[in-house]
XYZ file of N, CA and C in Angstrom:
519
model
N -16.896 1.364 -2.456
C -16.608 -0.028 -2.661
C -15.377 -0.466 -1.868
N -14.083 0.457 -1.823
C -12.979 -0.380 -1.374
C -13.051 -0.119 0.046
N -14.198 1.184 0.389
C -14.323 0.842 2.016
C -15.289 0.668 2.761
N -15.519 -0.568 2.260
C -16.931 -1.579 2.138
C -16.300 -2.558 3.482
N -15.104 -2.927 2.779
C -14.399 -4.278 4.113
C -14.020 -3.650 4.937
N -13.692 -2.534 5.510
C -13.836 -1.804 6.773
C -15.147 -1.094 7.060
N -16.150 -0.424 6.495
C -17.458 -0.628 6.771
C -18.076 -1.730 7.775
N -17.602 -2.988 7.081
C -17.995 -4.332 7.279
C -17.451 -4.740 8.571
N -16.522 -3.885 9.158
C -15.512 -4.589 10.478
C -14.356 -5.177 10.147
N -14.132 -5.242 9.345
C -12.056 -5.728 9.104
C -11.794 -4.512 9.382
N -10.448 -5.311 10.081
C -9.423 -4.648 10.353
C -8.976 -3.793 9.575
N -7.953 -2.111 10.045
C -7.241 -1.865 8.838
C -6.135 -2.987 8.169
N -5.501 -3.668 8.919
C -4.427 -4.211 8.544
C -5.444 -5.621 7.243
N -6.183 -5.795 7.690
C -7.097 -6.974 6.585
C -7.562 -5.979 5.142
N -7.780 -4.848 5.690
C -8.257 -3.796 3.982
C -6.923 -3.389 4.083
N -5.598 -3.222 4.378
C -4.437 -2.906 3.217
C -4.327 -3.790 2.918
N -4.212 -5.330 3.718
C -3.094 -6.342 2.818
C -3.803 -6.662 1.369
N -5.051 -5.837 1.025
C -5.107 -6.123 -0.548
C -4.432 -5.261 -1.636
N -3.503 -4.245 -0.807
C -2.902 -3.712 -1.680
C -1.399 -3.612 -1.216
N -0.227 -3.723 -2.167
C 1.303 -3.804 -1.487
C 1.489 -3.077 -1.105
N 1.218 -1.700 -1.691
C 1.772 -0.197 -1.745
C 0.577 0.907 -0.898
N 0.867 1.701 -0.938
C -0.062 2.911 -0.306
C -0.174 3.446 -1.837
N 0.745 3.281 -2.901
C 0.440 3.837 -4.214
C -0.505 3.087 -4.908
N -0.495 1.592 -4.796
C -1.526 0.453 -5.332
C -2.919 1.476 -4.286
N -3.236 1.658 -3.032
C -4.165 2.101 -2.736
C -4.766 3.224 -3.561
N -3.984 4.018 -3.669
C -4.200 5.577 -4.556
C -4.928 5.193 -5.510
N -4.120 3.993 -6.029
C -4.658 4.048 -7.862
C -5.870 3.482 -7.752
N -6.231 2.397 -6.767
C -7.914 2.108 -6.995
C -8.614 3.174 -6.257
N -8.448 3.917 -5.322
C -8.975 4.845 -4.960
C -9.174 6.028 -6.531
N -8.158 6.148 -7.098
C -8.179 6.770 -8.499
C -9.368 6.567 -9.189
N -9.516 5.053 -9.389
C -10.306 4.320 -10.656
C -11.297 4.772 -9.984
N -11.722 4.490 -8.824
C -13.097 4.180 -7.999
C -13.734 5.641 -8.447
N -13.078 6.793 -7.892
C -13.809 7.611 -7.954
C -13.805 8.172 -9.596
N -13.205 7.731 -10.529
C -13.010 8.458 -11.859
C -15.075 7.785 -12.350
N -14.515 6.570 -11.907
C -15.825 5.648 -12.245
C -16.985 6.354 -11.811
N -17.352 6.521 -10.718
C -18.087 7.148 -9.749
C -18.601 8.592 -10.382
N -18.049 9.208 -10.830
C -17.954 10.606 -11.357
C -18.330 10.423 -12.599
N -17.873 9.492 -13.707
C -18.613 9.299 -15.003
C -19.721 8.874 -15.134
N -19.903 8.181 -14.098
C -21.692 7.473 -14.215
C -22.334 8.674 -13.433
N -22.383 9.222 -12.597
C -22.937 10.366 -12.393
C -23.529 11.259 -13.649
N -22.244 11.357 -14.278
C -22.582 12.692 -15.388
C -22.985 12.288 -16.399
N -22.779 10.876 -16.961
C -23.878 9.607 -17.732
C -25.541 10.011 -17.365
N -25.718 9.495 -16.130
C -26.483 9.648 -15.537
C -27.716 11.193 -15.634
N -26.696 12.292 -15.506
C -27.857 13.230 -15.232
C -27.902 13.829 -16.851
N -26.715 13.284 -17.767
C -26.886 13.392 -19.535
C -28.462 12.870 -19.847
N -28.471 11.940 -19.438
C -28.988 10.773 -20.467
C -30.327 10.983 -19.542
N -30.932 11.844 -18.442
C -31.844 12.075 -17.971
C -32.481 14.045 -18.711
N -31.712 14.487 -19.242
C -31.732 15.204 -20.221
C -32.504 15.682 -20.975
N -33.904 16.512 -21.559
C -34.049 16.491 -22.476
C -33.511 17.164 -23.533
N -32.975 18.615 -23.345
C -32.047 19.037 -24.741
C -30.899 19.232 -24.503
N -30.480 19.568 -25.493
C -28.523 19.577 -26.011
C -28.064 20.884 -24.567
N -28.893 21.822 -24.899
C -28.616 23.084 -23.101
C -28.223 22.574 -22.576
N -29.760 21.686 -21.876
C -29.449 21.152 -20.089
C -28.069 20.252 -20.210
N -27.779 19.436 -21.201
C -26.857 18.305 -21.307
C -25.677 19.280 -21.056
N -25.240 20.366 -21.909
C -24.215 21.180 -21.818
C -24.124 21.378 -20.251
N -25.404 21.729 -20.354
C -25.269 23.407 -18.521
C -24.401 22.260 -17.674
N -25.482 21.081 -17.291
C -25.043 19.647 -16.909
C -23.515 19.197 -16.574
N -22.960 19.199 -17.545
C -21.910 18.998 -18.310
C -20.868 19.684 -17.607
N -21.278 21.517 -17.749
C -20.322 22.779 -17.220
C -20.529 22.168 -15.220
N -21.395 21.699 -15.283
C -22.117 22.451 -13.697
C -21.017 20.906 -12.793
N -20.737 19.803 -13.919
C -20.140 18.767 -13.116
C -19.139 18.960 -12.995
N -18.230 19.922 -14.115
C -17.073 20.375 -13.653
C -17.114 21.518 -12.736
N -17.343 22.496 -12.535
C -17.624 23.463 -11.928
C -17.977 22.623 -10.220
N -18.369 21.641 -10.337
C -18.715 20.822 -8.492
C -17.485 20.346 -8.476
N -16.255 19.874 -9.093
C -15.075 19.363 -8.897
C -14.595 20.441 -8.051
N -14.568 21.551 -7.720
C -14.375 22.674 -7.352
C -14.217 22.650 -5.928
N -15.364 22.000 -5.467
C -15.963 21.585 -4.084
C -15.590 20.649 -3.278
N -15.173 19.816 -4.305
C -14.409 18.864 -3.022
C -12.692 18.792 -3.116
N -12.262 19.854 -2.139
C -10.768 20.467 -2.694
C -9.709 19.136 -2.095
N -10.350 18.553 -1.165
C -9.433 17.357 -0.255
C -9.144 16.387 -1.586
N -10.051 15.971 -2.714
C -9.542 15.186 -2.981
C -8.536 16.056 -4.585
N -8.992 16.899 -4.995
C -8.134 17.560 -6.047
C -7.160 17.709 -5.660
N -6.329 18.693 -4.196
C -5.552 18.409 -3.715
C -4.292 17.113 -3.547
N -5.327 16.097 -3.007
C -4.757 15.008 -3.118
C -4.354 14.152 -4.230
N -5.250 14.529 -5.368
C -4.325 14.265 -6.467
C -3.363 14.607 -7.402
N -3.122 16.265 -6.822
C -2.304 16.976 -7.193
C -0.894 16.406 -6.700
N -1.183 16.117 -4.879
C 0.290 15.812 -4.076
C 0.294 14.986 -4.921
N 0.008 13.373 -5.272
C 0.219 12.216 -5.693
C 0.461 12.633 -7.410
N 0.170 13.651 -7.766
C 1.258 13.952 -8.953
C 2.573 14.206 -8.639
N 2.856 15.137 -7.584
C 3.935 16.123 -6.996
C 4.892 14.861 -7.246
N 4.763 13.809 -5.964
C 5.130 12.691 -5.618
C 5.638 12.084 -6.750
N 4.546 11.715 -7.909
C 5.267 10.841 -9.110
C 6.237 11.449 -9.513
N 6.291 12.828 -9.977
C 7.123 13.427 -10.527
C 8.533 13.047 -9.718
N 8.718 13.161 -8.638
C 9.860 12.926 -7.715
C 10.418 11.111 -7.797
N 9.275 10.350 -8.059
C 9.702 8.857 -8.374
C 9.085 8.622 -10.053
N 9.963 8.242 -10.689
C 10.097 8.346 -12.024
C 9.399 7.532 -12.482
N 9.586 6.297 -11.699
C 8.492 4.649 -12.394
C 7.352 5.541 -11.800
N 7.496 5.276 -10.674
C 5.358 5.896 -10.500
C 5.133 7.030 -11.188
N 5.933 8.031 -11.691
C 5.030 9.006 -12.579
C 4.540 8.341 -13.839
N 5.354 7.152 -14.791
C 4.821 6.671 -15.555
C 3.629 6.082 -15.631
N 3.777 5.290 -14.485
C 2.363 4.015 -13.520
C 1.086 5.374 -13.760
N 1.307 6.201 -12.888
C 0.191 7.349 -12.760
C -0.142 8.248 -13.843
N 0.812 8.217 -15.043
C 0.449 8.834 -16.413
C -0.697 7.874 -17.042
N -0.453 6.768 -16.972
C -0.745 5.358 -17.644
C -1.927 5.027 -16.903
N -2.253 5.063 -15.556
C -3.258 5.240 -15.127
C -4.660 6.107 -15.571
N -4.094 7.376 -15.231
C -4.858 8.211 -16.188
C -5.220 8.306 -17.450
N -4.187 7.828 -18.266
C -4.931 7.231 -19.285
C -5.905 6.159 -19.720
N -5.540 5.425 -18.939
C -6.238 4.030 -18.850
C -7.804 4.647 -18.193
N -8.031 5.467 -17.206
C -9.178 5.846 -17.135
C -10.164 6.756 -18.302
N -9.156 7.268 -18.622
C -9.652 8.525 -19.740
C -9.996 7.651 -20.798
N -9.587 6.458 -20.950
C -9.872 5.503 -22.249
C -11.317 4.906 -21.702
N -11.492 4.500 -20.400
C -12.551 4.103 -19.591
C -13.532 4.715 -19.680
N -13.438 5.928 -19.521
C -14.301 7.365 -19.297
C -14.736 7.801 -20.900
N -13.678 7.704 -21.680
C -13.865 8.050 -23.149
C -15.136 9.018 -23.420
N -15.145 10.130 -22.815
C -15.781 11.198 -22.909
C -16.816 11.022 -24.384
N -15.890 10.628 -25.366
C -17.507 9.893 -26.480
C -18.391 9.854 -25.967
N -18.531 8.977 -24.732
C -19.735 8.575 -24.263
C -20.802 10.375 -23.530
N -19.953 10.704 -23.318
C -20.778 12.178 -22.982
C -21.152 12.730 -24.334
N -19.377 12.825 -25.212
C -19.885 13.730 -26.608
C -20.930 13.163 -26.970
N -21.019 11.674 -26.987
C -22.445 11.586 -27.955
C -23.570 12.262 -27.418
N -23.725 12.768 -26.355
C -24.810 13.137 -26.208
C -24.719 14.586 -26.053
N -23.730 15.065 -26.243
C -23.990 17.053 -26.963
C -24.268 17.041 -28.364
N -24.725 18.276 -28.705
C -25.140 18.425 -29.933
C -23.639 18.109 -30.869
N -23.896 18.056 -32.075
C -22.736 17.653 -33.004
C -21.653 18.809 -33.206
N -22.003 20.278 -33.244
C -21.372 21.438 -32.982
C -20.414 20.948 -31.736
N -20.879 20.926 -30.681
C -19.447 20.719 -29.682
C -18.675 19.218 -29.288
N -18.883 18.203 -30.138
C -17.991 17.077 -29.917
C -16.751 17.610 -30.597
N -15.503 17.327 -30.262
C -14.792 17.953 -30.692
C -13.788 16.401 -30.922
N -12.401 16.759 -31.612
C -11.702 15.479 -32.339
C -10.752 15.122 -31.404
N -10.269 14.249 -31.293
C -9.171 13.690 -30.322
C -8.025 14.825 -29.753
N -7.961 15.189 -30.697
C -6.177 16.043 -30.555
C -7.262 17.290 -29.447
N -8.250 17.907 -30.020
C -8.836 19.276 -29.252
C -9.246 18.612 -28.284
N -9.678 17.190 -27.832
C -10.198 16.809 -26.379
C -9.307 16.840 -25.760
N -7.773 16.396 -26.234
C -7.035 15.891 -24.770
C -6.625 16.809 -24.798
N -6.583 18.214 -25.368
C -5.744 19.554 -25.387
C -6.782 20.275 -24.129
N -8.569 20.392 -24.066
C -9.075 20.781 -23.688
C -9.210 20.204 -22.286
N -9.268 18.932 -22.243
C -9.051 18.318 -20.799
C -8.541 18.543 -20.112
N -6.837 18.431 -20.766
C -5.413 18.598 -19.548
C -5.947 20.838 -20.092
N -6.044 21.387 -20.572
C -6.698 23.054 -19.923
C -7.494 23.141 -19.077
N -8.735 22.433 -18.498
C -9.814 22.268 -17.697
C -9.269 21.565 -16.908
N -8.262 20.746 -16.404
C -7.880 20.058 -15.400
C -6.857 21.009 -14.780
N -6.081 21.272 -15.529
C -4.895 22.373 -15.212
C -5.531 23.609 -14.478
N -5.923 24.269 -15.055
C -6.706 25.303 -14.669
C -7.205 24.954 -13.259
N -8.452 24.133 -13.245
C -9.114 23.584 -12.258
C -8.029 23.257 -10.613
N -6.826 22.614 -11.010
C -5.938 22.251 -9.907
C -5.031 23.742 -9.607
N -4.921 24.588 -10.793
C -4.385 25.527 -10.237
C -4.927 26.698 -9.121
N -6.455 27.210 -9.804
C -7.007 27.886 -8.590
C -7.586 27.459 -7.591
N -7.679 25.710 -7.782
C -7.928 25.121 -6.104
C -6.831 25.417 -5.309
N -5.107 25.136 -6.155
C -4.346 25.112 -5.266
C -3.739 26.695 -4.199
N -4.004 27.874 -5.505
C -3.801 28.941 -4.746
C -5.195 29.237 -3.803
N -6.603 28.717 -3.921
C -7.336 29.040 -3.071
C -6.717 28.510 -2.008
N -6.449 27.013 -1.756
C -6.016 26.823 -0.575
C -4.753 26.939 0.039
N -4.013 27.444 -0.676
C -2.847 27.599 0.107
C -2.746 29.249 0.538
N -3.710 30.347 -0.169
C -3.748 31.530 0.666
C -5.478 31.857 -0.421
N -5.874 31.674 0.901
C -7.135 31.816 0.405
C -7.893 32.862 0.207
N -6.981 34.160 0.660
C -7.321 35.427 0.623
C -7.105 36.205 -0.604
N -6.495 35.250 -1.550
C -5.986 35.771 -2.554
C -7.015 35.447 -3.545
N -7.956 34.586 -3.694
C -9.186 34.206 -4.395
C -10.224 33.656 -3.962
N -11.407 34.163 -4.172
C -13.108 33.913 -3.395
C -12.803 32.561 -3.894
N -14.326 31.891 -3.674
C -14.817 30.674 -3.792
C -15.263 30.923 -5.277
N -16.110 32.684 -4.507
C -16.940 33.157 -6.064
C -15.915 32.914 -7.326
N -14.841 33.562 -7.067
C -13.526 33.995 -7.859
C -13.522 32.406 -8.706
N -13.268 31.571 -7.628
C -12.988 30.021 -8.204
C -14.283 29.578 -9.432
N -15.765 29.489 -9.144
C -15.967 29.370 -9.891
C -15.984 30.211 -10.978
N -15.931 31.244 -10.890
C -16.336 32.477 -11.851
C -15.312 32.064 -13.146
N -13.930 31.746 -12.370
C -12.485 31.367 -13.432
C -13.474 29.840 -14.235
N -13.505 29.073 -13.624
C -13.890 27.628 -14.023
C -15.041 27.611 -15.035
N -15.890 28.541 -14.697
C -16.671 28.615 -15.363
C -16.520 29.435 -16.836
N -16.011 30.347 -16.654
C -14.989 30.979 -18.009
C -14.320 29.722 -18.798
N -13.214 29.544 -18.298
C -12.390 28.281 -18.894
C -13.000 27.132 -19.612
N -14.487 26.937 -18.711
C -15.256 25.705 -19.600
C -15.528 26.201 -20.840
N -16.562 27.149 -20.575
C -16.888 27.970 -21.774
C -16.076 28.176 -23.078
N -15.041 28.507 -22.701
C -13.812 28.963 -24.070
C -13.624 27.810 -24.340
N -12.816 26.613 -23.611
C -12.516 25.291 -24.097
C -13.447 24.505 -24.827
N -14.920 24.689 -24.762
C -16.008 24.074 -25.170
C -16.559 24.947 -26.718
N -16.215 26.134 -26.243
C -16.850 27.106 -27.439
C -17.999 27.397 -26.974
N -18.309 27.646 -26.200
C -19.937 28.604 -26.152
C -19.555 29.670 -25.653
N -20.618 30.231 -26.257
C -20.743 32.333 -25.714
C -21.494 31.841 -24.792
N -21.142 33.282 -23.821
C -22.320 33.105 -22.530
C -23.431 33.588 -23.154
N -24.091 33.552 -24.162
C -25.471 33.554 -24.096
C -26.067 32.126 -24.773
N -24.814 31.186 -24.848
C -25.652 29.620 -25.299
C -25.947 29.172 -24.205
N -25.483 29.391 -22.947
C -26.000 28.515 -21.211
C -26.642 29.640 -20.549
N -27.788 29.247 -20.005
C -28.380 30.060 -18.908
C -27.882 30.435 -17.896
C-alpha cells in the first residue's frame, strides 16, 4: 500500500513528504506489515478444518517469520535505535501495542481449541518469549552464521512454540 505512490511514478521526494520523519515511515511500514501478516494467518485459520491444522498453521506462520531475516532484523535495529532515543522508544512501545490490540490474537485464539487459548497475563508473557527468542537466533544466525544452521533456526523456533503453547510433539504432525 504505502508503495503504491511510487509504484504509480511519484517521485521519492512526493512518497516521503507524507511522512516528517524516517521514524513516521517505520511505523506505517510497522502497521502495514503487522496487518498484512494477521490477515494472512486469519486467513489460512478460518480456511481450516480442525483445531491440528489451525495449530500446525498457527506454529508454521511463526516458524516463516524466520525467513524473512531483512525485515526482523530491521526491526530489531529500530528497537536498538529507540532504546538510544527515549521519546521514540515510548512512540515504538505504544506502537506495538497499539498493533497487538489490532491484532488481538483473540481473533486467532478463537479459533484454537479451548485447551490452548490462554489468559492475558500468559499471552503477553508467551509473545514477548516467541518474539524474543525468534529475534535472538535470527540475530546470531546473521551476524555469524556458522554458529547456527537455518535447520538449527527452525528446529529452536519450533521447540519454543511448542513449550509456550503447551503441546507435546506428538499433538502436531
Amino acid at each position: 500500500m504505502l508503495f503504491r505512490s511510487v509504484e504509480a511514478g511519484h517521485t521519492r521526494g512526493a512518497f516521503y513528504a507524507h511522512f516528517k520523519t524516517k521514524e513516521d515511515l517505520f511505523f506505517a511500514l510497522l502497521e502495514e506489515q503487522a496487518a498484512k501478516y494477521l490477515n494472512n494467518i486469519r486467513e489460512l485459520m478460518e480456511s481450516s478444518a480442525t483445531d491440528v491444522q489451525r495449530l500446525e498453521l498457527l506454529r508454521n506462520s511463526y516458524l516463516s517469520r524466520a525467513s524473512d531475516k531483512q525485515w526482523a532484523i530491521l526491526v530489531l535495529e529500530f528497537k536498538l535505535y529507540a532504546l538510544r532515543h527515549g521519546k521514540l522508544r515510548a512512540k515504538l512501545a505504544e506502537a506495538h501495542r497499539n498493533i497487538r490490540t489490532k491484532m488481538k490474537l483473540e481473533t486467532i485464539a478463537s479459533l484454537l481449541p479451548k485447551e490452548f487459548r490462554c489468559g492475558t497475563e500468559f499471552h503477553e508473557f508467551g509473545r514477548a518469549a516467541l518474539e524474543g527468542m525468534l529475534n535472538g537466533v535470527l540475530i546470531e544466525r546473521a551476524y555469524d552464521p556458522t554458529s547456527i544452521s537455518e535447520k538449527q533456526v527452525l528446529f529452536i523456533l519450533e521447540k519454543m512454540f511448542d513449550l509456550v503453547i503447551g503441546l507435546s510433539s506428538a499433538q502436531l504432525p
